[in-house]
mmCIF file of N, CA and C in Angstrom:
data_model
loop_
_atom_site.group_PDB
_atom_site.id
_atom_site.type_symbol
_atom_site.label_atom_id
_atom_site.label_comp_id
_atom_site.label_asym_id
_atom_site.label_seq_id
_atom_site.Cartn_x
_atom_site.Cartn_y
_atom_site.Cartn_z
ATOM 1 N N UNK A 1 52.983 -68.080 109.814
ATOM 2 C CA UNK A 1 54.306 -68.354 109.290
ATOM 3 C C UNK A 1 55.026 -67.025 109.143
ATOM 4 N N UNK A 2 56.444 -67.094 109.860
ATOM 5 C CA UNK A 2 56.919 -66.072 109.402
ATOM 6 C C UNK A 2 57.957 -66.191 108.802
ATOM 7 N N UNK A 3 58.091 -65.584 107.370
ATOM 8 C CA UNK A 3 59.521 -66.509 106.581
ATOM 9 C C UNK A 3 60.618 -65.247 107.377
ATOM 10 N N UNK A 4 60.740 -63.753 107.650
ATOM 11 C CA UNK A 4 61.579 -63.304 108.401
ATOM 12 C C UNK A 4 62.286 -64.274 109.167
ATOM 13 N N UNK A 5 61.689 -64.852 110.053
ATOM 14 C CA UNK A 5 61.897 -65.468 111.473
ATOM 15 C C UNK A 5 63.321 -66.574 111.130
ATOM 16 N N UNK A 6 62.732 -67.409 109.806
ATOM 17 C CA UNK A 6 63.584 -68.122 109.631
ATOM 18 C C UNK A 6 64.635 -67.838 109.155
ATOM 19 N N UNK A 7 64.634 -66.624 108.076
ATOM 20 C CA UNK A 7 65.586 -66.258 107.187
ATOM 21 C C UNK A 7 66.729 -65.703 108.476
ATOM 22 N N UNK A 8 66.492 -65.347 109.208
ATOM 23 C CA UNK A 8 67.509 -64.835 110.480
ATOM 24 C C UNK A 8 67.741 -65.951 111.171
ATOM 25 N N UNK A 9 66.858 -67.020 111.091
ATOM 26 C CA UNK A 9 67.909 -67.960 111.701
ATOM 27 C C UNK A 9 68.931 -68.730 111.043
ATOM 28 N N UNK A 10 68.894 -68.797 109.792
ATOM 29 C CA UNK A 10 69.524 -69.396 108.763
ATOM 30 C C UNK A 10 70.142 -69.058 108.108
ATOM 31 N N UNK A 11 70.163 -67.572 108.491
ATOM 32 C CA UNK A 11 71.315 -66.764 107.608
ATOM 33 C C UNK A 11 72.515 -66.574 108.277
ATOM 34 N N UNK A 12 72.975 -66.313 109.406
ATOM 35 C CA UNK A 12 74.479 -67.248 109.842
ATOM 36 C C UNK A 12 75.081 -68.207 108.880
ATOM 37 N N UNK A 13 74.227 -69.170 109.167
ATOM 38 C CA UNK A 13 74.704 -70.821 108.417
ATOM 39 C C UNK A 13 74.988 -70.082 107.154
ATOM 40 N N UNK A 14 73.904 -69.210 106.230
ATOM 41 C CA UNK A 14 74.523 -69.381 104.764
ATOM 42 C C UNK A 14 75.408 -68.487 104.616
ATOM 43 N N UNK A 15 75.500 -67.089 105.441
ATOM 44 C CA UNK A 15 76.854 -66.426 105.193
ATOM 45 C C UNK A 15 77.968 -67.369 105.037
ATOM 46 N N UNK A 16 78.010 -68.133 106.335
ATOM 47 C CA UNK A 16 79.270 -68.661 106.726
ATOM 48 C C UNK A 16 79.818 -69.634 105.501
ATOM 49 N N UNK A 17 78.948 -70.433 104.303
ATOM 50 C CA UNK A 17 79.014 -71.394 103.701
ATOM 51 C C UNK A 17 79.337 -70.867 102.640
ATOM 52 N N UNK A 18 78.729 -69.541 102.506
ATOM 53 C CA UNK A 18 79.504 -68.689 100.982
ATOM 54 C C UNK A 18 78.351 -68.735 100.150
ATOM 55 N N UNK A 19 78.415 -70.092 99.277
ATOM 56 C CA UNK A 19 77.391 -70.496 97.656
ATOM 57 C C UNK A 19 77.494 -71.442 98.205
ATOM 58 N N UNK A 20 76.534 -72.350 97.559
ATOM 59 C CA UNK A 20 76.018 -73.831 97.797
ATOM 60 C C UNK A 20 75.125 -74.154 96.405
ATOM 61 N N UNK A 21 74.991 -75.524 96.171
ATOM 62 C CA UNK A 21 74.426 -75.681 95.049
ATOM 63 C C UNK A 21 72.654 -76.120 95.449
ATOM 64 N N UNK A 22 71.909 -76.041 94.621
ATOM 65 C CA UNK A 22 70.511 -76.502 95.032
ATOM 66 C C UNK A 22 70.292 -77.537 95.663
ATOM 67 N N UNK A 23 69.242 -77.747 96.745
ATOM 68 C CA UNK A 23 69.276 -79.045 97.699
ATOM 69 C C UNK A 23 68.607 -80.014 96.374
ATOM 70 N N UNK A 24 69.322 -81.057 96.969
ATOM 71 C CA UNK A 24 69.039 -82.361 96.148
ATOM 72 C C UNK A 24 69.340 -82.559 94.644
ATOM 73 N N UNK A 25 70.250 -81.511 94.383
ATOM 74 C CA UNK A 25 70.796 -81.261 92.749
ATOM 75 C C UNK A 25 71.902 -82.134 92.727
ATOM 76 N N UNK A 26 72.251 -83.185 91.729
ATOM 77 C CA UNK A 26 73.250 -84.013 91.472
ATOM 78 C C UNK A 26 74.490 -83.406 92.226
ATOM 79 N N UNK A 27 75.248 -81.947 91.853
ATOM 80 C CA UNK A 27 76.031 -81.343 92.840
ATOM 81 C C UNK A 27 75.811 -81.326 94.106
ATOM 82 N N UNK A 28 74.677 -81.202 95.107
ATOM 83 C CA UNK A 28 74.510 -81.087 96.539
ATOM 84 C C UNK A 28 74.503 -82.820 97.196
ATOM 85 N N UNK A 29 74.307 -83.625 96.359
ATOM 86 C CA UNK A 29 74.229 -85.033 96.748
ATOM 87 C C UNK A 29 75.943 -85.279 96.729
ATOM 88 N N UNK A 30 76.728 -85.238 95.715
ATOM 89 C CA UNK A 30 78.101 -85.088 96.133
ATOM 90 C C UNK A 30 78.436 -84.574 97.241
ATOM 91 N N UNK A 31 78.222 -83.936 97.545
ATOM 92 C CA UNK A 31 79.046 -83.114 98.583
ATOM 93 C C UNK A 31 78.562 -84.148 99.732
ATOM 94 N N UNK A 32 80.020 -83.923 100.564
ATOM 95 C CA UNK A 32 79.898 -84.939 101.977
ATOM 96 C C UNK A 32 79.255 -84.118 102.865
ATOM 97 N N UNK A 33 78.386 -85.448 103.842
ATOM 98 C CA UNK A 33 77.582 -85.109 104.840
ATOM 99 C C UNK A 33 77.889 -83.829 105.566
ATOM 100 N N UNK A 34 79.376 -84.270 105.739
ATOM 101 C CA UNK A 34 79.991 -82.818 106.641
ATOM 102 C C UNK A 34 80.276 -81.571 105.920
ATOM 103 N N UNK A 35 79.986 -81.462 105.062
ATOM 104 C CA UNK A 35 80.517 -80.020 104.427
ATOM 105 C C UNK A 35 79.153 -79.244 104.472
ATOM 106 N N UNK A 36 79.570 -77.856 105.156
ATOM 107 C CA UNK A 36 78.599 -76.943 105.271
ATOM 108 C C UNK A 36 77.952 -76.682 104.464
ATOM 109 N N UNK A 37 78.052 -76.534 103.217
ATOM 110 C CA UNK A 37 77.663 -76.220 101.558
ATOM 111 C C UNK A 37 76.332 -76.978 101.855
ATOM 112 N N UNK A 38 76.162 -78.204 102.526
ATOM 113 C CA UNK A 38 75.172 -79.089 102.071
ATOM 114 C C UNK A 38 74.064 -78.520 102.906
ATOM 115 N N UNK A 39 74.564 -78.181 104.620
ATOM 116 C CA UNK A 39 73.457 -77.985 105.117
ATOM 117 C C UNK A 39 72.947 -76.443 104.967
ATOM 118 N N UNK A 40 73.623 -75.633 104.586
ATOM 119 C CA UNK A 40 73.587 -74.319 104.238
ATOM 120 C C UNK A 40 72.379 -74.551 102.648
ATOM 121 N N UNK A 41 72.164 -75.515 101.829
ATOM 122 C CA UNK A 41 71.271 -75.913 100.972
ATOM 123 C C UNK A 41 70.493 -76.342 101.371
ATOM 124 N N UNK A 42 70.176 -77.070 102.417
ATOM 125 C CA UNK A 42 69.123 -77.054 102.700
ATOM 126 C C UNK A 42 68.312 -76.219 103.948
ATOM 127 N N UNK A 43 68.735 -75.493 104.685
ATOM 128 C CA UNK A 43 68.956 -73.960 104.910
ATOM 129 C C UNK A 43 68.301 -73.227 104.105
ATOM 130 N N UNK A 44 68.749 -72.771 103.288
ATOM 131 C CA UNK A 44 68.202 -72.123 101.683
ATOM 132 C C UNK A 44 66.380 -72.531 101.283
ATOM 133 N N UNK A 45 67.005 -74.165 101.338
ATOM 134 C CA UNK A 45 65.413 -74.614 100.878
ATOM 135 C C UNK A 45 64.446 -74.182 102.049
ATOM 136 N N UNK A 46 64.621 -74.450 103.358
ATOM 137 C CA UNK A 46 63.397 -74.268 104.072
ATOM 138 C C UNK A 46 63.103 -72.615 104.189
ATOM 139 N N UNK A 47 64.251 -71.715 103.845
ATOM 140 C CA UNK A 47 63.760 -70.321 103.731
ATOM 141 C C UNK A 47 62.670 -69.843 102.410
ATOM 142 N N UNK A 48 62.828 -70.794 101.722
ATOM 143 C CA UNK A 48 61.973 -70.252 100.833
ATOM 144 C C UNK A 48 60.663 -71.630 100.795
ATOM 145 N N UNK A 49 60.802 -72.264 101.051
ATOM 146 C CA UNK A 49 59.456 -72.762 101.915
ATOM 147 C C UNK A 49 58.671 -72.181 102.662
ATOM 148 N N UNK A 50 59.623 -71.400 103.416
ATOM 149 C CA UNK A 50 59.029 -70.656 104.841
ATOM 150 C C UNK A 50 58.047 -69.019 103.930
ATOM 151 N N UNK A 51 59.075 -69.222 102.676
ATOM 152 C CA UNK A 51 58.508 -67.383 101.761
ATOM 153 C C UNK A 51 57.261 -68.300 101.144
ATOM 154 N N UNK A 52 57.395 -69.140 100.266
ATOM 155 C CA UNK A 52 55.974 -69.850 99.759
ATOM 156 C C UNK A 52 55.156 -70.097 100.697
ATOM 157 N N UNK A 53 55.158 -70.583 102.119
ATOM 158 C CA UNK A 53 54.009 -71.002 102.804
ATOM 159 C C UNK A 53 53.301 -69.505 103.270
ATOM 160 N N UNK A 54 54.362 -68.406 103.830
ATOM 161 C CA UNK A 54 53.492 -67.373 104.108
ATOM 162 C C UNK A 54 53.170 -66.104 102.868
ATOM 163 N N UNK A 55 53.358 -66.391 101.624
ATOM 164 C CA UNK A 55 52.816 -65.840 100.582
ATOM 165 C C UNK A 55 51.636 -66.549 100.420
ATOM 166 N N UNK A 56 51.549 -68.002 100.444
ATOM 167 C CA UNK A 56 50.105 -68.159 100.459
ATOM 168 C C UNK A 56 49.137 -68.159 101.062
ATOM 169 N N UNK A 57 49.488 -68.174 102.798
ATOM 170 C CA UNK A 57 48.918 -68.051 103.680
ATOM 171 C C UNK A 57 48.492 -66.296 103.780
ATOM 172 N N UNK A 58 48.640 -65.616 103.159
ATOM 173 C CA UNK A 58 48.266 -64.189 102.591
ATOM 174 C C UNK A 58 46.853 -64.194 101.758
ATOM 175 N N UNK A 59 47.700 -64.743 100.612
ATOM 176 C CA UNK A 59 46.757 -64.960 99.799
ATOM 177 C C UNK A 59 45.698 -65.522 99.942
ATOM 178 N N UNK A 60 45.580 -66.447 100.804
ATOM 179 C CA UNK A 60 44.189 -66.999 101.422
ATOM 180 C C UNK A 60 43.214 -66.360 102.273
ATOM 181 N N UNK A 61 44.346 -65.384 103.157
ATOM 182 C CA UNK A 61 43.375 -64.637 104.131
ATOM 183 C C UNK A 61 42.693 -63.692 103.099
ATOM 184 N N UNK A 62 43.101 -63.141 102.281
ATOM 185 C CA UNK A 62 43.076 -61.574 101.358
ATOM 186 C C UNK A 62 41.735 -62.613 100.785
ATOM 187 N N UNK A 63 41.934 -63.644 99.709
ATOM 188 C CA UNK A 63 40.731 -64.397 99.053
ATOM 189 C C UNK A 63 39.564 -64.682 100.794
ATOM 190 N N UNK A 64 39.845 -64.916 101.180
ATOM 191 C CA UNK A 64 38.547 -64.888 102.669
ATOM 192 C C UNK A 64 37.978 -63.571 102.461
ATOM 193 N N UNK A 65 38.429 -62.166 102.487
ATOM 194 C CA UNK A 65 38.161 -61.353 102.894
ATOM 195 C C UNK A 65 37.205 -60.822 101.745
ATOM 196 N N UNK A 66 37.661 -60.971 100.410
ATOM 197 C CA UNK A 66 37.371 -60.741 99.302
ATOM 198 C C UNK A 66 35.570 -61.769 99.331
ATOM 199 N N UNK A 67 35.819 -62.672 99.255
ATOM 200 C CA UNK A 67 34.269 -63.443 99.995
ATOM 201 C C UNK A 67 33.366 -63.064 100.955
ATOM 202 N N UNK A 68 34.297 -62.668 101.850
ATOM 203 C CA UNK A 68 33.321 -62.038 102.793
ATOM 204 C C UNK A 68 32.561 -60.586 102.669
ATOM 205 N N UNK A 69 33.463 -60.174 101.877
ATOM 206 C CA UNK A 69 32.963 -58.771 101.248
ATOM 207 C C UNK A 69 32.309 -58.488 99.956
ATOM 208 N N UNK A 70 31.997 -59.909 99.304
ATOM 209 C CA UNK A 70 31.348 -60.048 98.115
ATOM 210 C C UNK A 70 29.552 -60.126 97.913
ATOM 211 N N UNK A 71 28.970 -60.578 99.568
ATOM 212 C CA UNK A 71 27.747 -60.782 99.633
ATOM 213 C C UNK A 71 27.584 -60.151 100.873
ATOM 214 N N UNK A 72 25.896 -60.260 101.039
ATOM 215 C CA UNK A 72 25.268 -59.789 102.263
ATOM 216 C C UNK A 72 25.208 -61.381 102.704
ATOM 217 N N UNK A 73 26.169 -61.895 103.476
ATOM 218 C CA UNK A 73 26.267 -63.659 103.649
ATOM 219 C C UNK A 73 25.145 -63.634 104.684
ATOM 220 N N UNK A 74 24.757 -62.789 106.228
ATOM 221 C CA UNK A 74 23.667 -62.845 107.236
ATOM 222 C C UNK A 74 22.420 -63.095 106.504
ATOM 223 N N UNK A 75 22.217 -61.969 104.819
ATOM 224 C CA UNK A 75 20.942 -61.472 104.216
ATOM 225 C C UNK A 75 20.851 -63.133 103.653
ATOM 226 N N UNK A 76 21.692 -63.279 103.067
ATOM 227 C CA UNK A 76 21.732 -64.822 102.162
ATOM 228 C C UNK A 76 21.046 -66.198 103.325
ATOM 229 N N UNK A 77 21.778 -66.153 104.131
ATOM 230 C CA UNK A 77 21.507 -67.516 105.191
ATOM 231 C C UNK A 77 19.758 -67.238 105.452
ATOM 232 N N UNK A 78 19.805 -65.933 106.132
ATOM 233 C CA UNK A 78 18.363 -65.538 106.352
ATOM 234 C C UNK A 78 17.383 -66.723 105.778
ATOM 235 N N UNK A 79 17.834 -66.146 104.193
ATOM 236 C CA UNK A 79 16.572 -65.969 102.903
ATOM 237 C C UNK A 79 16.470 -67.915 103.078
ATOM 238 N N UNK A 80 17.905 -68.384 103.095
ATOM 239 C CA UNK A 80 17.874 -69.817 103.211
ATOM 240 C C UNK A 80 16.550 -70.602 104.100
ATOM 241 N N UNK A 81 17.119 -69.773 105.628
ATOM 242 C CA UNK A 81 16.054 -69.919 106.190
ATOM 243 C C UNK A 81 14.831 -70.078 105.876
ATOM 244 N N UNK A 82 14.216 -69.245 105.889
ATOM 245 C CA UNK A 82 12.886 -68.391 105.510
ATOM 246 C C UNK A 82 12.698 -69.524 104.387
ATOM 247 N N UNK A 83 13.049 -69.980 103.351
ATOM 248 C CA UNK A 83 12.566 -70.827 102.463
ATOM 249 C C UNK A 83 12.458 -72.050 103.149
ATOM 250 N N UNK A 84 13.392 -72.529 103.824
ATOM 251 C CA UNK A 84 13.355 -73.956 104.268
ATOM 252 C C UNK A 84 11.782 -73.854 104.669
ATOM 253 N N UNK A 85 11.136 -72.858 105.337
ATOM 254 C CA UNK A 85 10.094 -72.969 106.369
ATOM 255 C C UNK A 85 8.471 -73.401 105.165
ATOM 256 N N UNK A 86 9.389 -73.502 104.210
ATOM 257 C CA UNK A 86 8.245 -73.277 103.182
ATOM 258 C C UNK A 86 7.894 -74.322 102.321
ATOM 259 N N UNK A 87 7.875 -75.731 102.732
ATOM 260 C CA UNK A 87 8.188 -77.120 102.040
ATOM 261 C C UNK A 87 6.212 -77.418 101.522
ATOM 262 N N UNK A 88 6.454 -77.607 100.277
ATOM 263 C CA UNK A 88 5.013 -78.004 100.081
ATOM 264 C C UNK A 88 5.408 -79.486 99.706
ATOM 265 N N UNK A 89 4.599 -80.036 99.915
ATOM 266 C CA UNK A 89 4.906 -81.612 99.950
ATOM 267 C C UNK A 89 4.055 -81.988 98.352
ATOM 268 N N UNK A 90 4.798 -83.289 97.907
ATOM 269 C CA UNK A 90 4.259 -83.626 96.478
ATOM 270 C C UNK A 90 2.903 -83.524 96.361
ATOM 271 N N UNK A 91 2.012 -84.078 95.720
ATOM 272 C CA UNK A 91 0.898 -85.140 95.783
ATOM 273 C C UNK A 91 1.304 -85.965 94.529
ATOM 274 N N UNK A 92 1.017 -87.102 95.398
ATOM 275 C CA UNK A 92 1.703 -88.461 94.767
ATOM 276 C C UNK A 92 0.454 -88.602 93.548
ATOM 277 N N UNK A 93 0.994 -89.168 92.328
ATOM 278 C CA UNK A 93 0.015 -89.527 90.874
ATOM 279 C C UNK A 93 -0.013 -91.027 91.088
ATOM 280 N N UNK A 94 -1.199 -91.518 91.176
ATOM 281 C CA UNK A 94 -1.703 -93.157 90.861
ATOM 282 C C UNK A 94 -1.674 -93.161 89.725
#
């Protein structure tokens, strides 16, 4: 995600519209279909959709990395291994 990408495409539209009120705010539902104000709001909204999806899509890679750098994960699976190989079976009590 790149919120840049969008903010340049959408920033035409909101220069051109001036101010606009929040998408879906009692004020932006007034406003007629055709008036720029409206789509310039929702414009607005998907730019900062576009900033929330790739702030978290950050934050997720950074938390991956942070995991991956928290253990010896090869040493760990290993050891998994190596135990599985090691099953002693019950003996059943009459």
């Amino acid at each position: 995600m790149s919120w840049w990408s969008v903010h340049e495409h959408v920033a035409p539209v909101l220069d051109a519209a001036g101010s606009w009120p929040m998408a879906g705010t009692p004020a932006w539902r007034q406003l007629d279909d055709a008036d720029p104000r409206k789509w310039a709001a929702i414009c607005d909204a998907a730019r900062h959709w576009a900033l929330r999806v790739e702030t978290c899509q950050e934050a997720m890679a950074q938390a991956s990395r942070d995991v991956s750098a928290a253990a010896d994960w090869p040493g760990i699976a290993r050891e998994i291994v190596r135990r599985r190989g090691v099953y002693i079976p019950r003996a059943g009590v009459a």
